[in-house]
Short mmCIF file of C-alpha atoms in Angstrom, two decimals:
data_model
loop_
_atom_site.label_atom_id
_atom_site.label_comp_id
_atom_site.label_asym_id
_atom_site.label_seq_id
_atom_site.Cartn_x
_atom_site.Cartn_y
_atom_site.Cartn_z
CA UNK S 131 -133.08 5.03 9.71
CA UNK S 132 -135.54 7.39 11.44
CA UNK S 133 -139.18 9.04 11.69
CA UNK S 134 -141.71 6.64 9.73
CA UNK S 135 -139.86 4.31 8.14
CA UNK S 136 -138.01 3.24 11.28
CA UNK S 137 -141.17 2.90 12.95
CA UNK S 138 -142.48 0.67 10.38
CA UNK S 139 -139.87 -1.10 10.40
CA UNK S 140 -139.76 -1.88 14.20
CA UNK S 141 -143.47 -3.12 14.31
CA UNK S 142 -142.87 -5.26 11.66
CA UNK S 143 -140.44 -7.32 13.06
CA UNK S 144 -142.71 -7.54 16.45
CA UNK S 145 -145.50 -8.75 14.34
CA UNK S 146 -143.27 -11.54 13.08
CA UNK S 147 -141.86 -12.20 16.37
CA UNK S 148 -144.92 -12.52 17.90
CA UNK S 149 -146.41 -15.02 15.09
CA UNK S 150 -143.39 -17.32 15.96
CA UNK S 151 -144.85 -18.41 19.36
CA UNK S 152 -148.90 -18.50 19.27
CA UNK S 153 -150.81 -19.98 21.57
CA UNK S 154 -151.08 -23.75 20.49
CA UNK S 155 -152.29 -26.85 22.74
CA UNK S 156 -149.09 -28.68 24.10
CA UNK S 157 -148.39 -31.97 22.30
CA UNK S 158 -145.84 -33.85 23.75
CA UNK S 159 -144.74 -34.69 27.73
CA UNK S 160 -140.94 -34.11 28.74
CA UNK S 161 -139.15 -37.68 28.47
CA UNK S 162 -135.52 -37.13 29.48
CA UNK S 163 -132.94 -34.83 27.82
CA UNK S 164 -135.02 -33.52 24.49
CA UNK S 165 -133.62 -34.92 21.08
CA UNK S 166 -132.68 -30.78 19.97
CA UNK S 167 -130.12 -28.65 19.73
CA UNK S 168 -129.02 -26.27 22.52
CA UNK S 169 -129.65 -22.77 21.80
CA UNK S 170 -129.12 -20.81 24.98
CA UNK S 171 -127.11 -22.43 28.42
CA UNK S 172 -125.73 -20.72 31.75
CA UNK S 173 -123.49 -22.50 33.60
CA UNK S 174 -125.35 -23.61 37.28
CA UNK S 175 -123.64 -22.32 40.68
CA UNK S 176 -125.39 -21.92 43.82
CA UNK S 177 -126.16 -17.67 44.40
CA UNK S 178 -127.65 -17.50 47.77
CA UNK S 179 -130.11 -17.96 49.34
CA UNK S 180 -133.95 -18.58 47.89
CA UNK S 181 -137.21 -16.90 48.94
CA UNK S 182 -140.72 -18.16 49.02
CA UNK S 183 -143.34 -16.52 46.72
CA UNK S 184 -141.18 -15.17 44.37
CA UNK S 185 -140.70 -14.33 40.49
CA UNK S 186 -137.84 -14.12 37.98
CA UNK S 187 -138.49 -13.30 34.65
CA UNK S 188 -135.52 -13.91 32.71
CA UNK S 189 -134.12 -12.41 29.57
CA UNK S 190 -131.76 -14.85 27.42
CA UNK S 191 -130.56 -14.33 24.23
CA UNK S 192 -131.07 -17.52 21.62
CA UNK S 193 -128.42 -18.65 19.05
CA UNK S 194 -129.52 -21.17 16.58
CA UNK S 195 -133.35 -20.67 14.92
CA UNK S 196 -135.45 -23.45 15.62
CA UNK S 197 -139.05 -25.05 16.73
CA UNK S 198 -140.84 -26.45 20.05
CA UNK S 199 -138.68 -25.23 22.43
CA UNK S 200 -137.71 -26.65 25.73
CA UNK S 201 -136.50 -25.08 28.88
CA UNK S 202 -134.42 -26.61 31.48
CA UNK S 203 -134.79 -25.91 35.24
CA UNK S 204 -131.99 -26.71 37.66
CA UNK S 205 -131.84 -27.92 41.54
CA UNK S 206 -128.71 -28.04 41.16
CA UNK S 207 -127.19 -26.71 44.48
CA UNK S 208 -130.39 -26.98 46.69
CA UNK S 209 -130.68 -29.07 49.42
CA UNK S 210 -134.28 -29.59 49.30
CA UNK S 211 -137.45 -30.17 46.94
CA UNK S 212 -138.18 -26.62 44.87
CA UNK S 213 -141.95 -26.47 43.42
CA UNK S 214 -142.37 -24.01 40.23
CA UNK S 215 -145.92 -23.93 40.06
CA UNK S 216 -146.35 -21.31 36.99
CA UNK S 217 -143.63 -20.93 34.54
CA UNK S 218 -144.15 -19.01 31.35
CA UNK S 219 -141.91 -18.36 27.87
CA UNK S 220 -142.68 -15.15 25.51
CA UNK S 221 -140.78 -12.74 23.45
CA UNK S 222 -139.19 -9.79 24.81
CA UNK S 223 -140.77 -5.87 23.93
CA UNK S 224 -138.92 -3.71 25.67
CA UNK S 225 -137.56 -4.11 29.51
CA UNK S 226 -139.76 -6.62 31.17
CA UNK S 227 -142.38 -6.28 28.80
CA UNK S 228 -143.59 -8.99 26.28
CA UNK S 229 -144.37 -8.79 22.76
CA UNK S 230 -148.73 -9.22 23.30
CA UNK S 231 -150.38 -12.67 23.10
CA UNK S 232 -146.61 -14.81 22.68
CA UNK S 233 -146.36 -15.05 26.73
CA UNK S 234 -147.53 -18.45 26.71
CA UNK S 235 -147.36 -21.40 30.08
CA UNK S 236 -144.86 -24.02 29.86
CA UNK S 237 -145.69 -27.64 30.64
CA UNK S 238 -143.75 -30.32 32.08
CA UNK S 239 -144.95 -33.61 31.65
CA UNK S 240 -148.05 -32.17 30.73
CA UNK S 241 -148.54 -30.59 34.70
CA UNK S 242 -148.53 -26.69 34.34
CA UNK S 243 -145.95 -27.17 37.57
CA UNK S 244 -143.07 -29.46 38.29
CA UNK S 245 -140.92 -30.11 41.86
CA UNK S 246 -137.43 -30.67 41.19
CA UNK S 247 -135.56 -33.00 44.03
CA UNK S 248 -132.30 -31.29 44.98
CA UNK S 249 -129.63 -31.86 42.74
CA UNK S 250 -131.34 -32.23 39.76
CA UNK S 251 -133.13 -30.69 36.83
CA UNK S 252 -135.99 -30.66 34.97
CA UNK S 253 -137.21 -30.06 30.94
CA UNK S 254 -140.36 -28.95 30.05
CA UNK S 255 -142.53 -30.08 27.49
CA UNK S 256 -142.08 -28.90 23.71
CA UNK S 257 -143.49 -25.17 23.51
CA UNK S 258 -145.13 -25.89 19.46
CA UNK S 259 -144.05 -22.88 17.31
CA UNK S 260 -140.85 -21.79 15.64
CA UNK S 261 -138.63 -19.91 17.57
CA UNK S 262 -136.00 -17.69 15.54
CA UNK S 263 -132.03 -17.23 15.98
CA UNK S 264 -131.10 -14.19 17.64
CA UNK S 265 -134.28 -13.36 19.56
CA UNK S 266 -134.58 -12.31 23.38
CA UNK S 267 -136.67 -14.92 24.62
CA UNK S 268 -138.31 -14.47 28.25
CA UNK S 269 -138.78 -17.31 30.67
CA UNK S 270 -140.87 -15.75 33.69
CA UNK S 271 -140.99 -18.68 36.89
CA UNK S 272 -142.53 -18.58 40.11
CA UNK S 273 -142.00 -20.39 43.17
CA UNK S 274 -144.52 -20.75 46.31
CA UNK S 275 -142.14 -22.86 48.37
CA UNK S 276 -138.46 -21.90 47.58
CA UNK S 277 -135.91 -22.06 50.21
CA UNK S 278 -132.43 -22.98 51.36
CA UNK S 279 -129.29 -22.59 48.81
CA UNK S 280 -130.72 -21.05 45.39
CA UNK S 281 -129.06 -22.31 42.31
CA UNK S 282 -128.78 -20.00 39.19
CA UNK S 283 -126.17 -17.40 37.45
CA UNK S 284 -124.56 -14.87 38.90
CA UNK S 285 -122.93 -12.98 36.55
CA UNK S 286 -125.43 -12.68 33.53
CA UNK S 287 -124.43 -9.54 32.03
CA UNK S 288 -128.35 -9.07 30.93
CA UNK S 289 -131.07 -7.09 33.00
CA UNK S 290 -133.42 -9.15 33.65
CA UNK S 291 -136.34 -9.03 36.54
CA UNK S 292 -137.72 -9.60 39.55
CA UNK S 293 -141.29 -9.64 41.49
CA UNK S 294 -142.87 -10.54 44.52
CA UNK S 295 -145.91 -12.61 44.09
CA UNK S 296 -147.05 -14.80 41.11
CA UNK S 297 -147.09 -12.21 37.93
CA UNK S 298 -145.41 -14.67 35.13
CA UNK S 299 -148.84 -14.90 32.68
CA UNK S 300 -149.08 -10.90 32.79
CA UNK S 301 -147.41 -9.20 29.38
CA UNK S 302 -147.07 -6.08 31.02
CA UNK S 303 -143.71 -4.87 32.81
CA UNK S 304 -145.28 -3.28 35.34
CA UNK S 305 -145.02 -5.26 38.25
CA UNK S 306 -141.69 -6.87 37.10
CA UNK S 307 -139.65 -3.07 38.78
CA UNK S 308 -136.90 -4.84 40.13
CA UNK S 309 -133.77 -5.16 37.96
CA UNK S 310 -131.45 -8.21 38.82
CA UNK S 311 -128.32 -9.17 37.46
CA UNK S 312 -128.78 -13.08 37.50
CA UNK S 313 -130.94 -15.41 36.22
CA UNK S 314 -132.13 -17.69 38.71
CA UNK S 315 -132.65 -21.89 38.06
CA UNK S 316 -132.95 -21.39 34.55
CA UNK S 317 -129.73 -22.89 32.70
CA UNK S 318 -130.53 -24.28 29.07
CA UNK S 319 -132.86 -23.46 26.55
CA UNK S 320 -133.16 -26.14 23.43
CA UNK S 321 -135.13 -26.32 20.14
CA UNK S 322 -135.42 -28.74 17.81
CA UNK S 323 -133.02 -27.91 14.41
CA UNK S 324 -131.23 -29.94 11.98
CA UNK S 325 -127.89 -28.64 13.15
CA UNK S 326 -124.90 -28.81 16.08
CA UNK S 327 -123.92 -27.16 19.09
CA UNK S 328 -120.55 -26.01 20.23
CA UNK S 329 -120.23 -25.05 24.33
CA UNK S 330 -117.42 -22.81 25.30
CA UNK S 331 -116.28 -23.81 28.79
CA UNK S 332 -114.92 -21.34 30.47
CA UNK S 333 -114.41 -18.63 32.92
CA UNK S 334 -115.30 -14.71 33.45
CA UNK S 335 -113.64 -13.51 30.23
CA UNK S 336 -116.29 -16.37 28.35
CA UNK S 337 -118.88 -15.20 31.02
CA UNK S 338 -118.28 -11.96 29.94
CA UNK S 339 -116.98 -9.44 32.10
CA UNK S 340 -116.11 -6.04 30.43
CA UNK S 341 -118.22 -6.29 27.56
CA UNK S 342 -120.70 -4.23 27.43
CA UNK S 343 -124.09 -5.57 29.79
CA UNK S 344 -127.42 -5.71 27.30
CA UNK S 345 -126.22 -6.11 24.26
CA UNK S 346 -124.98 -9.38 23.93
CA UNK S 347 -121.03 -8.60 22.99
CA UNK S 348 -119.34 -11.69 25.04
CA UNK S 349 -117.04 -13.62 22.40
CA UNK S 350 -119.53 -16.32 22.12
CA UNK S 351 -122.26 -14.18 21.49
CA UNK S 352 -120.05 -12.90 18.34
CA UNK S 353 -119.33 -16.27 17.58
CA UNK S 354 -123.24 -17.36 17.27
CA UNK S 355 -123.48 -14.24 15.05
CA UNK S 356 -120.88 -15.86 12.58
CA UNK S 357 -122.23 -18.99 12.88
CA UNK S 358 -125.92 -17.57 11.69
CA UNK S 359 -124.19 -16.55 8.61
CA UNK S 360 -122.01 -19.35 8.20
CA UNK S 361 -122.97 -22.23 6.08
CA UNK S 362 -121.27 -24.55 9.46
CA UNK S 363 -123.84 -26.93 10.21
CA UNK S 364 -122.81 -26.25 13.93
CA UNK S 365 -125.26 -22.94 14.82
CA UNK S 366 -125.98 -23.45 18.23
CA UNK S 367 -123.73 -21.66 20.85
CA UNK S 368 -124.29 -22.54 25.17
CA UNK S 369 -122.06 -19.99 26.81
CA UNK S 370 -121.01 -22.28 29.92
CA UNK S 371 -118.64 -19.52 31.50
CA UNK S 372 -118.09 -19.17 35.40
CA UNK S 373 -116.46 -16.03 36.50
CA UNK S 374 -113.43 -16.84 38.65
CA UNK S 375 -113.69 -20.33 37.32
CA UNK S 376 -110.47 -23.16 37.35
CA UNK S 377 -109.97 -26.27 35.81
CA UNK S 378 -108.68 -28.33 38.83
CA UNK S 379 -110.29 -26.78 41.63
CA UNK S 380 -113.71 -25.57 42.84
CA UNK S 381 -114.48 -22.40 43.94
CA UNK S 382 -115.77 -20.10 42.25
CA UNK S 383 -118.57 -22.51 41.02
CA UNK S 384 -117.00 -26.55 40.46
CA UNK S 385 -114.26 -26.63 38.59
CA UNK S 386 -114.49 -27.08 34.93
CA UNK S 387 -113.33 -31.08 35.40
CA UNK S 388 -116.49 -31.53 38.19
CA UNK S 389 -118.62 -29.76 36.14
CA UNK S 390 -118.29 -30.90 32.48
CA UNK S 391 -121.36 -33.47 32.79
CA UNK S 392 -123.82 -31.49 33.88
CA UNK S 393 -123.06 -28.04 32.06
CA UNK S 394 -121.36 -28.96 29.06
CA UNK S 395 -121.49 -33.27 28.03
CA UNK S 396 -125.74 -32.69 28.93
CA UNK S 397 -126.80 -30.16 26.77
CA UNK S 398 -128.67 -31.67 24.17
CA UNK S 399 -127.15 -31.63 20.14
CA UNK S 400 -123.45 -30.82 21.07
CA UNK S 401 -120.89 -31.60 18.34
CA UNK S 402 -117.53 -29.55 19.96
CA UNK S 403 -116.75 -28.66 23.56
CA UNK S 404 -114.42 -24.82 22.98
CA UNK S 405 -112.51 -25.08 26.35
CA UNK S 406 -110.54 -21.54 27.51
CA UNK S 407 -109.82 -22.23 30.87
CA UNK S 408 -106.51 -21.90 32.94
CA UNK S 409 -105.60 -18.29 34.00
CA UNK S 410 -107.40 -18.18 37.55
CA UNK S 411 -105.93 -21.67 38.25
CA UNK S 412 -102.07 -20.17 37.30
CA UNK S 413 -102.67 -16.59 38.98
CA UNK S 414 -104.13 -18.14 42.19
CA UNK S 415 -100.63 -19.07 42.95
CA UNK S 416 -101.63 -22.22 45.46
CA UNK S 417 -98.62 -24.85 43.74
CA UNK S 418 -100.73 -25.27 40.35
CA UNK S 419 -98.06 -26.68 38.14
CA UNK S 420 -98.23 -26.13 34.32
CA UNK S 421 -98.15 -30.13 34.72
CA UNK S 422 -101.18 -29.85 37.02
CA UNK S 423 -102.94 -28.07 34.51
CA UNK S 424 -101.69 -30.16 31.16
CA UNK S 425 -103.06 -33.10 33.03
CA UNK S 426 -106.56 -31.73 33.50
CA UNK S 427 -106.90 -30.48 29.88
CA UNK S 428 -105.95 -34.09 28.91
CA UNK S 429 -108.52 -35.75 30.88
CA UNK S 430 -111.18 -32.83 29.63
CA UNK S 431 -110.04 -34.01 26.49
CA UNK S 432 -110.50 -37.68 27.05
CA UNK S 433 -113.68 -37.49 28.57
CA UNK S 434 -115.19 -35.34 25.69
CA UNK S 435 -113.52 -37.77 23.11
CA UNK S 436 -115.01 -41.36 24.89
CA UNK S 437 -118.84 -38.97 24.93
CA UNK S 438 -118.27 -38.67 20.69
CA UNK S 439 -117.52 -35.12 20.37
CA UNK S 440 -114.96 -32.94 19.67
CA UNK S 441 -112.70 -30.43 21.42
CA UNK S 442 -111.04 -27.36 20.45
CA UNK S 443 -108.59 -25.85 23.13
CA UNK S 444 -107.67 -22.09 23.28
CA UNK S 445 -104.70 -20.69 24.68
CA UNK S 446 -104.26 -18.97 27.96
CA UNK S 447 -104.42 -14.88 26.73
CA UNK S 448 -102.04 -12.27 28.26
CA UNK S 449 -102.58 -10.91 32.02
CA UNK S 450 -99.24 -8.63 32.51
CA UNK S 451 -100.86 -6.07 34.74
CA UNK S 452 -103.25 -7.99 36.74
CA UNK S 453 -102.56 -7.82 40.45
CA UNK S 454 -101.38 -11.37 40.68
CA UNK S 455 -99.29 -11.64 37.75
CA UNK S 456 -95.53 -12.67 38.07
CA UNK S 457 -92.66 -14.29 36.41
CA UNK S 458 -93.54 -17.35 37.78
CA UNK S 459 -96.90 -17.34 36.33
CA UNK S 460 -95.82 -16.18 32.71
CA UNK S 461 -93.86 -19.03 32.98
CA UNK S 462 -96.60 -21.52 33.42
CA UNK S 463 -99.17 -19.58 31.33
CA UNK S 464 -95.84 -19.66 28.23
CA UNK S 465 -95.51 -24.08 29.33
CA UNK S 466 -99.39 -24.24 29.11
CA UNK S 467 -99.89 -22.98 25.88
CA UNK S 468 -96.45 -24.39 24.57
CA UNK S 469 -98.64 -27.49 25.45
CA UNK S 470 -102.18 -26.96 24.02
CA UNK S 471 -100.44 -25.61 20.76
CA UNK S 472 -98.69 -28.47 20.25
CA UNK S 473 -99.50 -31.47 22.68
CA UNK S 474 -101.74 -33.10 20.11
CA UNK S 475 -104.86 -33.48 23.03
CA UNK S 476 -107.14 -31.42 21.25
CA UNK S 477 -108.74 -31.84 17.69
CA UNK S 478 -107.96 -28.41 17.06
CA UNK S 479 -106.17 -24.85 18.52
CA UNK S 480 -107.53 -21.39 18.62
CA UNK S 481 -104.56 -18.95 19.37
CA UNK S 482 -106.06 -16.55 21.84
CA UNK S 483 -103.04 -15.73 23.29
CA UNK S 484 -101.16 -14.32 19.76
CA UNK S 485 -104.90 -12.46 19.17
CA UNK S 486 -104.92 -10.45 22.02
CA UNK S 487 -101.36 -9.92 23.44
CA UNK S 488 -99.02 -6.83 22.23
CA UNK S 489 -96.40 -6.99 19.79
CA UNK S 490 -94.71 -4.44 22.00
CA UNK S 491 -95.05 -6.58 25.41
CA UNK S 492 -96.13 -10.11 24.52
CA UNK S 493 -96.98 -10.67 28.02
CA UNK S 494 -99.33 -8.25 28.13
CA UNK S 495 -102.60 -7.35 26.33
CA UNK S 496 -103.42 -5.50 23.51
CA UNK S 497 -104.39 -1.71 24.92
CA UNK S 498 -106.42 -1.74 22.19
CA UNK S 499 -108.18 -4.90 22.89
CA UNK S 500 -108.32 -4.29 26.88
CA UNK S 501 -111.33 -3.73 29.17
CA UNK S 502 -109.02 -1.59 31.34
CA UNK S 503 -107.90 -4.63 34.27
CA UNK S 504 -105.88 -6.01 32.06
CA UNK S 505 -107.39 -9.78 31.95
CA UNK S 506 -110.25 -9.23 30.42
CA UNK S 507 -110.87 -8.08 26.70
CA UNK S 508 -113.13 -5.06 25.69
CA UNK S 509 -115.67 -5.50 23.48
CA UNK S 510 -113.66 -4.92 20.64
CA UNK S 511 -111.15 -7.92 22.02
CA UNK S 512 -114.66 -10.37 22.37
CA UNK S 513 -115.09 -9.60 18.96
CA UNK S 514 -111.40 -10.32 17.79
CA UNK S 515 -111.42 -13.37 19.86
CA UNK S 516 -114.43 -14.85 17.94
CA UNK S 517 -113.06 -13.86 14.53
CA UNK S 518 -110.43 -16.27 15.60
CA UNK S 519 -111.79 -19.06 15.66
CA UNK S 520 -111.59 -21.33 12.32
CA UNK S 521 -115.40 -22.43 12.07
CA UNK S 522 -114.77 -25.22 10.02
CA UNK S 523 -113.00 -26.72 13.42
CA UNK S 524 -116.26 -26.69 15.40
CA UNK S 525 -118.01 -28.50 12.71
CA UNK S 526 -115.86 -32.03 13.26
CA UNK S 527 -117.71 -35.39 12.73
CA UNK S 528 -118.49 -37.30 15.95
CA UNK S 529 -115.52 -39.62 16.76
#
């Protein structure tokens, strides 16, 4: 569609979008982990070092449509108090620029700004207004005191923006001209919506890496597309990948066994835990046995069973090619999956391994389907991946 008609087109839906989130007296104060629906997540790490006086604004992509949403600010990593004294949600225009009048401050027990001790987070108070599925929400936050070990994202695959200075009520873009990468102590976004969650736990091929940046084309991101059209009652999709991530041991961010509370059992309306974990721990080659590795998917398992949810395991995929593939670690990757196929510890199994390998070299993935390193899938593989999963198994009862 082009000229006029385009045009028309594209102003109508930033009239809507900007009706969603008018400017409407806070109601309610923060108490504890809101009653919602997750709709966006980022797994926490710590990313450096902070810096006083200085603004993110952050561009997230939601999943499940619902209202009053809720942000959630993480300390995770620091070692001392951070103070966010402005912090502002709108809807995204174009680059760093907002949709006019839907740039609206965020509350937190009814302050306008919040100190979070080290090591922990913080919700804000229910933004009133209906936020839809699928929309590129912007959370702008500014810090006057910041310092010490910064805890955020490092590998967003979404530009996003920084400043120097307190801009986060302005609309305009203009003095939001640095492009970052990350997204900085933002890690969950919520809504209230009668339906379910599922969090995929995982590493950089969840996180990401090789689909194409802007555009939203990680398998998960596919996934929350089906979902939308799906009549699942599970809609809401928190991508909790860490690139270079392991199960047993931390590293590249805590391992998926130390950091299952906080990114994954906390998020708020979570039905089904996805968990695709396991190649960095068998390619690292430090003695992880396929053993090892069966007993930390069992106690994953466990732990997500005794919370009342669900989990679906995924098999290991295909990494012939990779520098640090061997015999030795096809042969725990082939005892791995031999195990989450069949072991009986998960509710149910997603075969990513027989999606993306080769009929021609079954240890190996897919040309079609590879981003070129041979470990991580294209964006035609993320998209192959999601079709793979059987929704009906992330809408299980709560045990």
């Amino acid at each position: 569609m082009t000229g006029r008609p385009a045009r028309f087109c594209r102003l109508l839906v930033v009239a809507l979008m900007a009706a969603v989130l008018q400017a409407t007296p806070a109601r309610a104060a923060a108490q504890g982990p809101p009653d919602g629906v997750v709709t966006w997540g980022a797994s926490a790490d710590r990313i450096g070092e902070a810096v006083a006086d200085r603004g993110y604004r952050m561009v997230v992509h939601t999943s499940v449509a619902g209202r009053d949403p809720r942000i959630r600010l993480s300390n995770a990593f620091g070692d001392r108090p951070v103070t966010f004294d402005s912090v502002y949600a709108g809807i995204r225009k174009e680059g760093a620029e907002l949709v006019r009048r839907t740039n609206r401050r965020l509350t937190f027990d009814g302050s306008a700004s919040v100190t979070v001790p080290p090591g922990a987070t913080a919700y804000s108070d229910p933004l009133p207004g209906r936020l839809p599925a699928g929309t590129d929400l912007v959370v702008s936050v500014h810090s006057p005191d910041a310092a010490g070990p910064l805890t955020g994202h490092w590998m967003a695959m979404q530009t996003s923006y920084a400043t120097q200075g307190d801009h986060t009520a302005e609309e305009g873009g203009a003095h939001w001209s640095e492009t970052i990468g990350s997204w900085f102590y933002l890690d969950a976004v919520s809504v209230r919506a009668d339906a379910g969650a599922v969090v995929a736990l995982g590493d950089s091929i969840t996180d990401g890496w090789q689909s194409t940046t802007d555009v939203n084309r990680r398998w998960p991101d596919y996934l929350a597309r089906r979902l939308q059209k799906s009549r699942n009652t599970v809609k809401g999709v928190a991508n909790e990948g860490i690139s270079g991530n392991k199960v047993l041991a931390d590293g590249a961010g805590q391992s998926a066994l130390n950091r299952l509370d906080r990114d994954v059992l906390s998020q708020p309306g979570v039905r089904t835990v996805f968990l695709f974990e396991g190649v960095n721990d068998i390619k690292a080659h430090t003695g992880v046995t396929a053993q090892d590795l069966i007993d930390g998917y069992r106690e994953i398992a466990d732990r997500v069973h005794a919370a009342g949810k669900c989990v679906v395991g995924a098999t290991v995929a295909p990494f012939k090619g990779w520098p640090e593939w061997d015999p030795a670690a096809e042969a725990v990757r082939q005892e791995v999956n031999a195990f989450i196929r069949d072991g009986g510890a998960f509710d149910a199994v997603t075969d990513f391994d027989r999606i993306l390998r080769s009929p021609y070299d079954q240890e190996r993935m897919l040309p079609a389907l590879d981003g070129g390193d041979h470990i991580h899938p294209n964006d035609k593989g993320m998209q192959a991946m999601a079709d793979a999963v059987d929704l009906r198994s992330l809408d299980c009862a709560d045990r």
